[in-house]
Coordinates of C-alpha atoms in Angstrom, one line a residue:
M82 CA 182.5 -1.0 -13.2
G83 CA 182.9 -2.8 -16.6
S84 CA 179.9 -3.9 -18.6
S85 CA 180.7 -7.5 -18.0
C86 CA 180.5 -7.0 -14.3
R87 CA 177.2 -5.2 -14.7
S88 CA 175.9 -8.1 -16.7
C89 CA 176.8 -10.5 -13.9
R90 CA 175.0 -8.2 -11.5
W91 CA 171.9 -8.2 -13.7
L92 CA 172.0 -11.9 -14.0
R93 CA 172.3 -12.3 -10.3
L94 CA 169.3 -10.1 -9.8
F95 CA 167.1 -11.7 -12.5
V96 CA 168.0 -15.4 -12.4
V97 CA 165.3 -15.4 -9.7
V98 CA 162.5 -14.2 -12.0
L99 CA 161.4 -17.8 -12.6
L100 CA 157.7 -17.4 -12.1
L101 CA 158.2 -14.7 -14.0
G102 CA 152.6 4.8 -31.4
F103 CA 151.7 3.8 -34.1
L104 CA 154.8 4.9 -36.1
V105 CA 154.0 5.0 -39.7
C106 CA 157.3 6.1 -41.3
T107 CA 156.0 6.9 -44.8
S108 CA 152.8 7.8 -46.4
F109 CA 150.9 5.4 -48.6
C110 CA 152.6 5.5 -52.0
R111 CA 150.3 5.2 -54.9
A112 CA 151.2 4.2 -58.5
Q113 CA 150.8 6.9 -61.1
D114 CA 149.2 4.4 -63.4
D115 CA 147.6 2.4 -60.6
S116 CA 148.0 -0.8 -62.6
E117 CA 147.7 -3.2 -59.7
P118 CA 144.2 -4.5 -59.0
D119 CA 142.7 -3.2 -55.7
D120 CA 141.7 -6.7 -54.6
E121 CA 145.2 -8.2 -54.8
I122 CA 146.3 -9.9 -51.6
T123 CA 148.6 -7.8 -49.4
A124 CA 150.3 -8.7 -46.2
V125 CA 153.0 -7.4 -43.8
Y126 CA 156.6 -8.5 -44.5
I127 CA 159.7 -7.9 -42.4
V128 CA 162.8 -7.2 -44.6
T129 CA 166.3 -7.5 -43.2
L130 CA 169.2 -5.8 -45.1
K131 CA 172.8 -7.0 -45.4
Q132 CA 174.2 -3.8 -44.0
A133 CA 174.9 -3.9 -40.3
P134 CA 172.6 -2.0 -37.9
S135 CA 173.6 1.1 -36.0
V136 CA 174.7 -0.6 -32.8
H137 CA 177.1 -3.0 -34.7
R138 CA 178.7 -0.2 -36.7
F139 CA 179.2 2.0 -33.7
A140 CA 180.7 -0.9 -31.8
Q141 CA 183.2 -1.5 -34.6
E142 CA 184.1 2.2 -34.7
L143 CA 184.5 2.2 -30.9
R144 CA 186.8 -0.8 -31.0
R145 CA 188.9 0.8 -33.7
G146 CA 189.0 4.1 -31.8
N147 CA 190.0 2.5 -28.6
K148 CA 192.3 -0.2 -29.9
N149 CA 195.4 1.5 -28.7
H150 CA 194.0 2.9 -25.5
G151 CA 193.4 -0.3 -23.4
F152 CA 189.6 -0.1 -23.8
H153 CA 189.1 -3.9 -23.9
K154 CA 191.3 -4.6 -21.0
Q155 CA 190.0 -1.8 -18.7
N156 CA 186.3 -2.5 -19.4
G157 CA 186.5 -6.2 -19.9
T158 CA 183.9 -6.0 -22.7
S159 CA 185.7 -8.3 -25.2
G160 CA 184.3 -6.1 -27.9
R161 CA 180.8 -5.6 -26.5
L162 CA 179.4 -2.1 -26.6
S163 CA 179.5 -0.6 -23.2
R164 CA 176.3 0.9 -21.9
L165 CA 178.2 4.1 -21.3
N166 CA 179.1 4.3 -25.0
N167 CA 175.7 3.9 -26.4
P168 CA 175.2 5.5 -29.8
R169 CA 171.6 6.4 -29.4
N170 CA 172.2 10.2 -29.0
V171 CA 174.2 10.7 -32.2
S172 CA 173.5 13.7 -34.4
I173 CA 170.7 13.3 -36.9
S174 CA 173.3 14.2 -39.6
H175 CA 175.5 11.2 -38.8
P176 CA 175.4 8.6 -41.6
R177 CA 174.6 5.9 -39.0
S178 CA 171.7 7.8 -37.4
G179 CA 168.2 6.3 -37.5
Y180 CA 167.0 9.2 -39.7
N181 CA 169.5 8.5 -42.4
I182 CA 169.1 4.7 -42.3
S183 CA 165.3 5.3 -42.7
R184 CA 166.0 7.4 -45.8
V185 CA 168.0 4.5 -47.2
H186 CA 165.1 2.2 -46.6
D187 CA 162.8 4.6 -48.4
S188 CA 165.2 4.8 -51.3
I189 CA 165.3 1.0 -51.6
L190 CA 161.5 0.8 -51.7
R191 CA 161.1 3.5 -54.3
R192 CA 163.7 1.9 -56.6
A193 CA 162.2 -1.6 -56.1
F194 CA 158.6 -0.7 -56.8
K195 CA 158.9 2.3 -59.1
G196 CA 155.6 3.9 -58.3
E197 CA 153.7 0.8 -57.2
K198 CA 151.6 0.9 -54.0
Y199 CA 153.2 0.0 -50.7
L200 CA 153.1 1.1 -47.1
K201 CA 156.2 1.1 -44.9
L202 CA 155.3 0.5 -41.2
Y203 CA 158.6 0.7 -39.4
S204 CA 162.2 1.3 -40.1
Y205 CA 164.5 -0.7 -37.9
H206 CA 168.0 0.6 -37.5
Y207 CA 169.4 0.1 -34.1
L208 CA 169.5 -3.7 -33.5
I209 CA 168.7 -4.9 -37.0
N210 CA 168.9 -3.0 -40.3
G211 CA 165.6 -3.4 -42.0
F212 CA 161.9 -2.4 -42.3
S213 CA 158.4 -3.8 -42.2
V214 CA 156.2 -3.1 -45.2
F215 CA 152.7 -3.8 -46.4
V216 CA 152.9 -5.3 -49.9
T217 CA 151.8 -8.1 -52.2
P218 CA 153.6 -11.4 -52.4
Q219 CA 154.9 -10.4 -55.8
Q220 CA 156.4 -7.2 -54.4
A221 CA 157.9 -9.2 -51.5
E222 CA 159.5 -11.5 -54.1
K223 CA 160.9 -8.4 -55.8
L224 CA 162.5 -7.2 -52.6
S225 CA 164.0 -10.6 -51.9
R226 CA 165.9 -10.5 -55.2
R227 CA 167.6 -7.1 -54.5
R228 CA 171.3 -7.2 -53.7
E229 CA 170.9 -5.1 -50.5
V230 CA 168.4 -7.6 -49.0
A231 CA 169.4 -10.5 -46.8
N232 CA 166.0 -11.9 -45.8
V233 CA 162.3 -11.3 -46.3
V234 CA 159.8 -13.1 -44.0
S235 CA 156.0 -12.8 -43.5
D236 CA 155.0 -11.1 -40.3
F237 CA 153.6 -13.6 -37.8
S238 CA 151.4 -13.3 -34.7
V239 CA 152.5 -13.7 -31.1
R240 CA 150.7 -13.9 -27.8
T241 CA 151.4 -13.5 -24.1
A242 CA 152.8 -16.7 -22.8
T243 CA 153.6 -12.8 -6.1
T244 CA 153.6 -12.4 -2.3
H245 CA 155.5 -15.3 -0.8
T246 CA 157.8 -16.0 -3.7
P247 CA 160.8 -13.8 -2.6
Q248 CA 160.9 -15.8 0.7
F249 CA 160.4 -19.1 -1.1
L250 CA 163.4 -18.3 -3.4
G251 CA 165.5 -17.2 -0.5
L252 CA 166.0 -13.6 -1.7
P253 CA 166.0 -11.9 1.7
Q254 CA 168.9 -14.0 2.8
G255 CA 170.5 -14.4 -0.6
A256 CA 170.6 -12.0 -3.6
W257 CA 169.0 -9.1 -1.7
I258 CA 171.7 -9.3 1.0
Q259 CA 174.4 -9.2 -1.7
E260 CA 172.8 -6.1 -3.2
G261 CA 172.3 -4.4 0.1
G262 CA 168.8 -5.6 0.9
Y263 CA 165.5 -4.9 -0.7
E264 CA 166.1 -1.2 -0.2
T265 CA 168.7 -1.2 -2.9
A266 CA 168.1 -4.4 -4.9
G267 CA 168.1 -3.4 -8.6
E268 CA 169.1 0.2 -7.9
G269 CA 169.8 2.1 -11.1
V270 CA 168.8 -0.9 -13.4
V271 CA 166.2 -0.2 -16.2
I272 CA 164.1 -3.1 -17.3
G273 CA 162.3 -2.8 -20.6
F274 CA 159.1 -4.8 -20.7
I275 CA 157.7 -5.9 -24.1
D276 CA 154.2 -6.8 -23.2
T277 CA 150.6 -5.6 -23.0
G278 CA 151.4 -2.3 -21.3
I279 CA 151.1 -1.2 -17.7
D280 CA 148.5 0.3 -15.3
P281 CA 150.4 3.4 -13.9
T282 CA 148.0 3.8 -11.0
H283 CA 149.1 0.5 -9.3
P284 CA 151.0 1.1 -6.1
S285 CA 153.7 -1.4 -7.3
F286 CA 154.8 1.3 -9.8
A287 CA 154.7 4.4 -7.5
D288 CA 157.8 6.3 -6.9
D289 CA 156.9 7.3 -3.3
A290 CA 156.3 3.8 -1.8
S291 CA 159.6 4.1 0.0
E292 CA 161.2 6.7 2.1
H293 CA 164.2 6.4 -0.2
S294 CA 163.6 8.4 -3.4
Y295 CA 164.4 6.9 -6.8
P296 CA 167.4 8.4 -8.6
V297 CA 166.9 9.3 -12.3
P298 CA 169.0 6.9 -14.4
S299 CA 171.2 9.1 -16.5
H300 CA 171.8 6.4 -19.2
F301 CA 168.1 6.1 -20.1
S302 CA 166.7 8.4 -22.8
G303 CA 163.2 7.0 -23.4
I304 CA 160.0 9.0 -23.4
C305 CA 156.6 8.7 -21.8
E306 CA 153.7 8.9 -24.3
V307 CA 150.8 11.1 -23.2
T308 CA 147.3 10.1 -24.4
R309 CA 143.8 10.3 -23.0
D310 CA 144.2 6.8 -21.6
F311 CA 147.7 7.5 -20.3
P312 CA 147.6 11.1 -19.2
S313 CA 150.5 13.4 -18.2
G314 CA 151.9 12.3 -14.9
S315 CA 151.5 8.6 -15.5
C316 CA 155.3 8.2 -15.5
N317 CA 157.5 9.0 -12.6
R318 CA 160.9 8.1 -11.2
K319 CA 160.0 4.4 -11.0
L320 CA 158.0 4.1 -14.2
I321 CA 160.4 6.1 -16.4
G322 CA 159.2 5.3 -19.9
A323 CA 156.2 4.1 -21.8
R324 CA 155.3 3.7 -25.5
H325 CA 153.0 1.6 -27.6
F326 CA 153.5 -0.1 -31.0
A327 CA 150.6 -1.2 -33.2
A328 CA 151.3 -0.4 -36.8
S329 CA 151.0 -3.9 -38.0
A330 CA 147.8 -4.5 -36.2
I331 CA 146.3 -1.3 -37.4
T332 CA 147.3 -2.1 -41.0
R333 CA 145.4 -5.4 -40.8
G334 CA 142.3 -3.6 -39.6
I335 CA 141.9 -5.5 -36.4
F336 CA 142.9 -2.8 -33.9
N337 CA 140.1 -1.6 -31.7
S338 CA 141.3 1.6 -29.9
S339 CA 138.5 1.6 -27.4
Q340 CA 139.2 -2.0 -26.2
D341 CA 142.9 -2.3 -26.9
Y342 CA 143.9 1.3 -26.0
A343 CA 146.1 3.2 -28.4
S344 CA 148.4 4.0 -25.6
P345 CA 150.8 2.3 -23.1
F346 CA 147.8 1.6 -20.8
D347 CA 147.4 -2.1 -20.0
G348 CA 143.9 -3.3 -21.1
D349 CA 144.8 -6.9 -20.4
G350 CA 146.7 -7.1 -17.1
H351 CA 149.5 -9.4 -18.3
G352 CA 152.0 -6.6 -18.7
S353 CA 151.3 -5.1 -15.3
H354 CA 151.7 -8.5 -13.8
T355 CA 155.0 -9.3 -15.3
A356 CA 156.3 -5.8 -14.5
S357 CA 155.3 -6.1 -10.8
V358 CA 156.8 -9.6 -10.5
A359 CA 160.2 -8.4 -11.8
A360 CA 160.4 -4.8 -10.6
G361 CA 157.4 -4.0 -8.4
N362 CA 157.8 -2.0 -5.2
H363 CA 158.5 -3.9 -2.0
G364 CA 155.8 -4.3 0.7
I365 CA 152.7 -3.7 -1.4
P366 CA 149.5 -5.1 0.3
V367 CA 147.7 -7.7 -1.9
V368 CA 143.9 -7.6 -1.3
V369 CA 141.5 -9.7 -3.3
T370 CA 137.7 -9.6 -2.6
G371 CA 138.4 -8.4 0.9
H372 CA 141.1 -11.0 1.7
H373 CA 144.6 -9.9 2.6
F374 CA 147.2 -12.2 1.1
G375 CA 150.3 -10.6 2.4
N376 CA 152.7 -7.9 1.0
A377 CA 154.1 -8.3 -2.5
S378 CA 157.5 -7.4 -3.8
G379 CA 159.2 -7.5 -7.2
M380 CA 162.4 -9.6 -7.4
A381 CA 164.4 -6.4 -7.9
P382 CA 162.2 -3.8 -6.2
R383 CA 164.5 -0.8 -6.7
S384 CA 164.8 -1.2 -10.4
H385 CA 163.2 1.2 -12.9
I386 CA 160.5 0.2 -15.4
A387 CA 160.2 1.1 -19.1
V388 CA 157.2 -0.2 -21.0
Y389 CA 157.0 -1.0 -24.7
K390 CA 153.5 -2.2 -25.4
A391 CA 153.3 -4.4 -28.5
L392 CA 150.6 -6.9 -27.4
Y393 CA 146.9 -6.4 -27.0
K394 CA 144.0 -8.1 -25.2
S395 CA 141.8 -8.8 -28.2
F396 CA 144.3 -10.2 -30.7
G397 CA 147.7 -10.7 -29.1
G398 CA 150.4 -9.1 -31.3
F399 CA 152.6 -9.2 -34.4
A400 CA 156.3 -9.6 -34.9
A401 CA 156.7 -6.4 -36.8
D402 CA 155.4 -4.4 -33.8
V403 CA 157.5 -6.5 -31.3
V404 CA 160.7 -5.9 -33.3
A405 CA 160.0 -2.2 -33.3
A406 CA 159.5 -2.3 -29.5
I407 CA 162.7 -4.2 -29.0
D408 CA 164.6 -1.9 -31.3
Q409 CA 163.3 1.2 -29.4
A410 CA 164.0 -0.3 -26.0
A411 CA 167.6 -0.9 -26.8
Q412 CA 168.0 2.6 -28.3
D413 CA 166.5 4.1 -25.2
G414 CA 169.2 2.5 -23.1
V415 CA 167.5 -0.3 -21.1
D416 CA 169.8 -2.7 -19.2
I417 CA 167.4 -5.6 -19.4
I418 CA 164.7 -6.7 -22.0
S419 CA 162.0 -8.9 -20.6
L420 CA 159.6 -10.7 -23.0
S421 CA 156.8 -12.9 -21.8
I422 CA 155.6 -13.7 -25.3
T423 CA 155.5 -16.7 -27.7
P424 CA 154.6 -17.3 -31.3
N425 CA 151.0 -18.4 -31.8
R426 CA 152.0 -21.5 -33.7
R427 CA 155.1 -23.5 -34.4
P428 CA 157.0 -22.1 -37.4
P429 CA 156.8 -24.1 -40.6
G430 CA 159.7 -26.4 -41.4
I431 CA 162.8 -26.7 -39.3
A432 CA 162.9 -24.1 -36.5
T433 CA 165.9 -21.8 -36.8
F434 CA 167.3 -18.8 -34.9
F435 CA 167.0 -16.5 -37.9
N436 CA 163.6 -14.9 -37.4
P437 CA 163.5 -11.1 -36.9
I438 CA 162.7 -11.2 -33.2
D439 CA 165.6 -13.5 -32.3
M440 CA 168.0 -11.6 -34.5
A441 CA 167.1 -8.3 -32.8
L442 CA 167.6 -10.0 -29.4
L443 CA 171.0 -11.3 -30.5
S444 CA 172.0 -7.7 -31.3
A445 CA 170.7 -6.6 -28.0
A446 CA 172.8 -9.2 -26.2
K447 CA 175.8 -8.2 -28.2
A448 CA 175.2 -4.6 -27.1
G449 CA 175.4 -5.6 -23.5
I450 CA 171.7 -5.9 -22.8
F451 CA 170.6 -8.9 -20.7
V452 CA 167.6 -10.6 -22.5
V453 CA 165.1 -12.8 -20.6
Q454 CA 162.2 -14.5 -22.3
A455 CA 159.5 -16.9 -21.1
A456 CA 159.8 -20.5 -22.2
G457 CA 156.2 -20.5 -23.3
N458 CA 153.2 -22.8 -22.7
T459 CA 152.2 -23.7 -26.2
G460 CA 153.8 -27.2 -26.5
P461 CA 153.4 -29.3 -28.6
S462 CA 155.1 -31.6 -26.0
P463 CA 155.5 -31.1 -22.2
K464 CA 159.2 -30.2 -22.7
S465 CA 158.8 -28.0 -25.8
M466 CA 160.0 -24.4 -25.6
S467 CA 159.2 -21.4 -27.7
S468 CA 162.4 -19.6 -26.6
F469 CA 165.4 -21.6 -27.6
S470 CA 168.0 -19.1 -28.9
P471 CA 171.3 -19.6 -26.9
W472 CA 171.7 -15.8 -26.4
I473 CA 168.4 -15.5 -24.5
F474 CA 168.0 -16.3 -20.8
T475 CA 164.9 -18.5 -21.0
V476 CA 162.8 -18.9 -17.8
G477 CA 159.9 -21.3 -17.1
A478 CA 157.3 -21.7 -14.5
A479 CA 158.5 -23.1 -11.2
S480 CA 156.8 -24.7 -8.3
H481 CA 156.1 -23.0 -5.0
D482 CA 155.1 -24.0 -1.5
R483 CA 151.8 -22.1 -1.3
I484 CA 148.5 -23.8 -0.7
Y485 CA 145.2 -22.0 -0.9
T486 CA 143.0 -24.2 1.3
N487 CA 139.4 -23.7 2.1
S488 CA 137.0 -26.0 4.0
I489 CA 133.4 -26.5 5.0
I490 CA 132.3 -27.8 8.4
L491 CA 129.3 -30.0 8.6
G492 CA 126.8 -30.2 11.5
N493 CA 128.6 -33.2 13.0
S494 CA 131.8 -31.1 13.1
L495 CA 133.2 -33.1 10.1
T496 CA 135.5 -30.8 8.0
I497 CA 135.8 -31.2 4.2
S498 CA 138.7 -29.5 2.5
G499 CA 138.5 -27.7 -0.8
V500 CA 139.7 -24.8 -2.9
G501 CA 138.6 -21.2 -3.1
L502 CA 139.5 -17.7 -2.1
A503 CA 136.3 -16.8 -0.4
P504 CA 135.0 -15.2 2.8
G505 CA 133.7 -17.5 5.5
T506 CA 130.3 -17.6 7.2
D507 CA 129.4 -16.5 10.7
K508 CA 127.1 -19.4 11.4
M509 CA 125.8 -22.8 10.2
Y510 CA 123.5 -22.9 7.1
T511 CA 121.3 -25.5 5.6
L512 CA 122.6 -27.3 2.4
I513 CA 120.3 -27.4 -0.7
S514 CA 121.2 -29.2 -3.9
A515 CA 120.6 -27.3 -7.1
L516 CA 118.8 -30.4 -8.5
H517 CA 116.4 -30.3 -5.5
A518 CA 115.6 -26.6 -5.9
L519 CA 114.3 -26.6 -9.4
N520 CA 111.1 -24.7 -10.2
N521 CA 108.1 -26.5 -11.6
N522 CA 109.0 -25.5 -15.2
T523 CA 112.5 -27.0 -15.2
T524 CA 113.7 -30.6 -15.3
T525 CA 117.0 -32.2 -16.0
T526 CA 115.5 -33.6 -19.2
D527 CA 115.0 -30.1 -20.5
D528 CA 118.5 -29.0 -19.4
M529 CA 121.0 -31.7 -18.4
Y530 CA 123.5 -29.0 -17.2
V531 CA 121.0 -27.2 -14.9
G532 CA 122.9 -28.4 -11.9
E533 CA 125.8 -26.1 -12.8
C534 CA 123.7 -23.1 -11.6
Q535 CA 124.2 -20.9 -14.6
D536 CA 120.6 -19.5 -14.8
S537 CA 118.7 -18.3 -11.7
S538 CA 115.4 -18.6 -13.5
N539 CA 115.6 -22.4 -13.3
F540 CA 115.4 -22.4 -9.5
N541 CA 112.8 -21.8 -6.8
Q542 CA 114.1 -18.9 -4.8
D543 CA 112.0 -19.9 -1.7
L544 CA 114.0 -23.1 -1.5
V545 CA 117.4 -21.6 -2.0
Q546 CA 117.1 -18.3 -0.1
G547 CA 119.4 -18.2 3.0
N548 CA 120.9 -21.7 2.3
L549 CA 124.1 -23.0 0.8
L550 CA 123.5 -23.9 -2.8
I551 CA 125.3 -27.1 -4.0
C552 CA 126.2 -27.0 -7.7
S553 CA 128.1 -29.4 -10.0
Y554 CA 131.5 -28.6 -11.5
S555 CA 131.9 -30.3 -14.9
I556 CA 134.2 -30.2 -17.9
R557 CA 132.1 -27.3 -19.2
F558 CA 133.8 -25.1 -16.6
V559 CA 137.2 -26.2 -17.9
L560 CA 136.2 -25.3 -21.5
G561 CA 134.7 -22.0 -20.5
L562 CA 131.1 -23.0 -21.4
S563 CA 130.1 -22.5 -17.7
T564 CA 131.7 -20.2 -15.2
I565 CA 132.1 -19.8 -11.5
K566 CA 131.3 -16.2 -11.9
Q567 CA 127.9 -16.9 -13.4
A568 CA 127.1 -19.5 -10.7
F569 CA 127.8 -16.9 -8.1
E570 CA 125.5 -14.5 -10.0
T571 CA 122.8 -17.2 -9.8
A572 CA 123.4 -17.6 -6.1
K573 CA 123.2 -13.9 -5.5
N574 CA 120.0 -13.6 -7.5
L575 CA 118.4 -16.4 -5.4
S576 CA 119.7 -14.8 -2.1
A577 CA 121.7 -17.9 -1.3
A578 CA 124.2 -17.8 1.6
G579 CA 127.0 -19.3 -0.5
I580 CA 127.9 -22.0 -3.0
V581 CA 129.5 -25.5 -2.6
F582 CA 130.8 -27.0 -5.9
Y583 CA 131.3 -30.8 -6.2
M584 CA 133.4 -32.1 -9.1
D585 CA 132.2 -34.4 -11.9
P586 CA 134.3 -37.5 -11.9
F587 CA 135.4 -36.7 -15.5
V588 CA 137.4 -33.7 -14.4
I589 CA 139.1 -35.4 -11.4
G590 CA 142.8 -34.5 -11.7
F591 CA 142.3 -31.2 -13.4
Q592 CA 144.3 -28.4 -11.7
L593 CA 142.1 -26.0 -9.8
N594 CA 143.3 -22.4 -9.5
P595 CA 142.4 -20.5 -6.3
T596 CA 139.5 -18.6 -7.9
P597 CA 138.5 -15.4 -5.9
M598 CA 134.9 -15.5 -4.8
K599 CA 132.9 -12.5 -3.5
M600 CA 130.6 -14.6 -1.3
P601 CA 131.2 -17.8 0.8
G602 CA 132.1 -20.6 -1.6
I603 CA 134.2 -23.7 -2.0
I604 CA 135.1 -26.2 -4.7
I605 CA 135.5 -29.8 -3.4
P606 CA 138.0 -31.5 -5.8
S607 CA 137.3 -35.1 -4.9
P608 CA 133.6 -36.3 -5.3
D609 CA 134.7 -39.9 -4.6
D610 CA 135.8 -39.0 -1.1
S611 CA 133.5 -40.6 1.5
K612 CA 133.1 -37.2 3.2
V613 CA 131.8 -35.7 0.0
Q614 CA 129.4 -38.5 -0.5
F615 CA 128.2 -37.9 3.1
L616 CA 127.8 -34.2 2.1
C617 CA 125.6 -35.1 -0.9
L618 CA 123.5 -37.5 1.4
L619 CA 122.8 -34.5 3.6
C620 CA 121.7 -32.5 0.5
R621 CA 119.1 -35.2 -0.4
Q622 CA 117.8 -35.2 3.2
H623 CA 117.1 -31.5 2.9

């Protein structure tokens, strides 16, 4: 099958995804006279050279070598590098190998700085020809004036931008049927995820979830890092590769190895989520706080997963690390690159395609890799997108037909609907307002937010114990100043039977997510409803 046909197959599989180490390449070079002051400002810069990267040069050589052998006609590539002719395994002595290109980068830096201090973080050679380096603005200016250099930009920060969804999208009767059903949908395809890593213990990534074993994709050559957080055996025939990239973050002194994990392990959860949505196993039970929400499936459940961790929980990520991850993923032989990331802020001036991330992705697309990226949620307007390059398949959040309803039944059999993923109660309970259960030392004058139930010491346990505690839900919950988790902690400390939240009129219209609750609870989203007013009347009577 030609590469263009394979690209169509990958597009058909992933158009439905609409919901969607530290490699220091050189040592720290110190000047012999150490003339630079120690306190001079330094930063990470990404330098792109004029010379073409490995994948472009090999494609040119391949086209020349096959010009008289019908290569284009037989494979239908129109000059695109076939996945079967990937140059990633060339000899280290080849002039286009990554090793030799890295040596060229080192030579440029030595000649540019002539003994000055600098730190090279990465050499990029496969998709773009360049490097990232930790230098002063004056040194960056020196590099920009060299004849070999095409572009020098400051490194910039980036950040991270289901069960019923396959049925909602019509996959069982659509794309899965065309691909032979969920048992074969995505078979042999390797997806490279540039994200926050992965939790290898999750059943969505096991290779024994099906009676059909996973074949080992022969075109993939990536490795699986082994660390204390990501021990030997974490990878398998489903999760076939895992690396992490953090050189830029480490250079800035903001990397916390205990919190961010210097390994492919996912300390945030975002990467595991995106991997399971796209490529998670079929038929995996989803259980949250004791509730079963059905069996989940990835959109292409038989595809393989390769993880390239370049984003972290505590600070997000940086372009220098992301470009290194993209470059490695392409070199390893992934068929698809998935990025659910976006810049932290709008770039200065007029937005262009010529930033290092987009240029690396352009080379990936030219090499026959299907690139998909999240549209982003950063604005500034409702229709703004952070992913706008025409060679990237951009996806955005879509609607679905799921409704997570909850309700409370009053003593007169009146039912009031609300929101919340919570267990029910086995009998009727008395309602008690938080404002009517204050202890003698607490008043609303002392704490105007006491009704949000954030501190159990404000309440009389004798009044609350065994009853349903009614708390207010204000803008402070939206801003994160108060939390549902803390309110439930208060209810637990007071031995309440559960919690009922009523919404402050100021937050009417705010979207309420179906928050998991470990005890009976409900958020009633419309305090103006006559039934809710009746509920509050009952509270005052008690």
